[in-house]
Amino acid sequence: MPDIGAQIRLIREDLGLTRAEFGARIGEKPTKIQDIEAGKQRINDIFLLKLLGEYPISLDELFSGAANSAKVVNSSGAKQPMPALITIPKLDVRASAGTGQPAYSEDEVGRYAVKASWLERRGLKPENLRVVTVVGDSMVPDIYEDDRIIVDLSQTALKDTHIYAVRFSGDVFVKRIQRLPDDRALLISKNADYPAMPIDGDMDFKVIGRVVSSMHEW
């Protein structure tokens, strides 16, 4: 994966802006811009939303490492049109990729920006989506601790090999599903140190939704 801080530095330099000038347009101090560029501080969804709202940067370019001056401004120096963004709720919920995490308040604690075109391609409706944070390492390397996952609450029918957020015995998990005969299934971890968890219709089990995306925060 690209060094996001280095990408932001290249974009800023291509625009011919100092850290103070670059940060002022998004309401951030130059010291924070410096720390982000040096990899000392992660960017969060609020910073990313402000960045995309002020500067003509594509998410695809930023996270693929392809952003440069030719893509940031056109030949006349004017901003290119920004891709349409939609924000979806981020919940105060932490889903366990380990041995279980109690369900916290499901109050909205922020918003996460995604491209409308990405939702359209995937056939996803924003009103069905929620962002939650993962704890634990049982799904490494597919999903890491502190990754944010997008869960589609409308997709609750269990399908083999798909990853779901589920409630099981009062805890919230994120696991891959393996279907078994007679309405039984296994909750499968990617990390071999965690054994599969069998479930059946008599247990306290509920599918919250299918995980349709996971994101590292830098």
CSV table of N, CA and C in Angstrom, one decimal, residues 97-98 136-143 175-176 187-196:
chain,number,residue,atom,x,y,z
A,97,ALA,N,-12.8,-9.4,16.0
A,97,ALA,CA,-12.2,-10.4,15.1
A,97,ALA,C,-11.3,-11.3,16.0
A,98,GLY,N,-11.8,-11.6,17.2
A,98,GLY,CA,-11.1,-12.4,18.2
A,98,GLY,C,-12.1,-13.3,18.9
A,136,GLY,N,-9.1,-7.0,17.6
A,136,GLY,CA,-8.7,-8.4,17.6
A,136,GLY,C,-8.0,-8.7,16.3
A,137,ASP,N,-7.3,-9.9,16.3
A,137,ASP,CA,-6.5,-10.3,15.1
A,137,ASP,C,-6.9,-11.6,14.5
A,138,SER,N,-8.1,-12.1,14.7
A,138,SER,CA,-8.4,-13.4,14.2
A,138,SER,C,-8.7,-13.4,12.7
A,139,MET,N,-8.9,-12.2,12.1
A,139,MET,CA,-9.1,-12.2,10.7
A,139,MET,C,-7.9,-11.7,9.9
A,140,VAL,N,-6.8,-11.5,10.5
A,140,VAL,CA,-5.5,-11.1,9.9
A,140,VAL,C,-5.1,-12.2,8.9
A,141,PRO,N,-4.7,-12.0,7.6
A,141,PRO,CA,-4.5,-10.7,7.1
A,141,PRO,C,-5.6,-10.1,6.3
A,142,ASP,N,-6.8,-10.7,6.3
A,142,ASP,CA,-7.9,-10.0,5.6
A,142,ASP,C,-8.4,-8.7,6.3
A,143,ILE,N,-8.5,-8.7,7.6
A,143,ILE,CA,-8.9,-7.6,8.3
A,143,ILE,C,-8.0,-7.4,9.6
A,175,LYS,N,-16.7,-12.5,11.2
A,175,LYS,CA,-16.2,-13.8,10.8
A,175,LYS,C,-16.6,-14.2,9.4
A,176,ARG,N,-15.9,-15.1,8.9
A,176,ARG,CA,-16.3,-15.7,7.6
A,176,ARG,C,-17.2,-16.8,7.9
A,187,LEU,N,-18.5,-20.3,12.2
A,187,LEU,CA,-17.8,-18.9,12.2
A,187,LEU,C,-16.3,-19.2,12.0
A,188,ILE,N,-15.8,-18.8,10.9
A,188,ILE,CA,-14.4,-19.1,10.6
A,188,ILE,C,-13.5,-17.9,10.7
A,189,SER,N,-12.4,-18.1,11.4
A,189,SER,CA,-11.3,-17.0,11.5
A,189,SER,C,-10.3,-17.3,10.4
A,190,LYS,N,-9.6,-16.2,10.0
A,190,LYS,CA,-8.5,-16.3,9.0
A,190,LYS,C,-7.3,-16.8,9.7
A,191,ASN,N,-7.1,-16.3,10.9
A,191,ASN,CA,-5.9,-16.6,11.7
A,191,ASN,C,-6.1,-18.0,12.3
A,192,ALA,N,-5.2,-18.9,12.0
A,192,ALA,CA,-5.3,-20.3,12.4
A,192,ALA,C,-5.2,-20.5,13.9
A,193,ASP,N,-4.8,-19.5,14.6
A,193,ASP,CA,-4.8,-19.7,16.1
A,193,ASP,C,-6.2,-19.7,16.7
A,194,TYR,N,-7.2,-19.3,15.9
A,194,TYR,CA,-8.5,-19.2,16.5
A,194,TYR,C,-9.4,-20.3,15.9
A,195,PRO,N,-9.9,-21.2,16.7
A,195,PRO,CA,-10.7,-22.3,16.2
A,195,PRO,C,-12.1,-21.9,15.6
A,196,ALA,N,-12.6,-22.7,14.7
A,196,ALA,CA,-14.0,-22.4,14.2
A,196,ALA,C,-15.0,-22.4,15.3
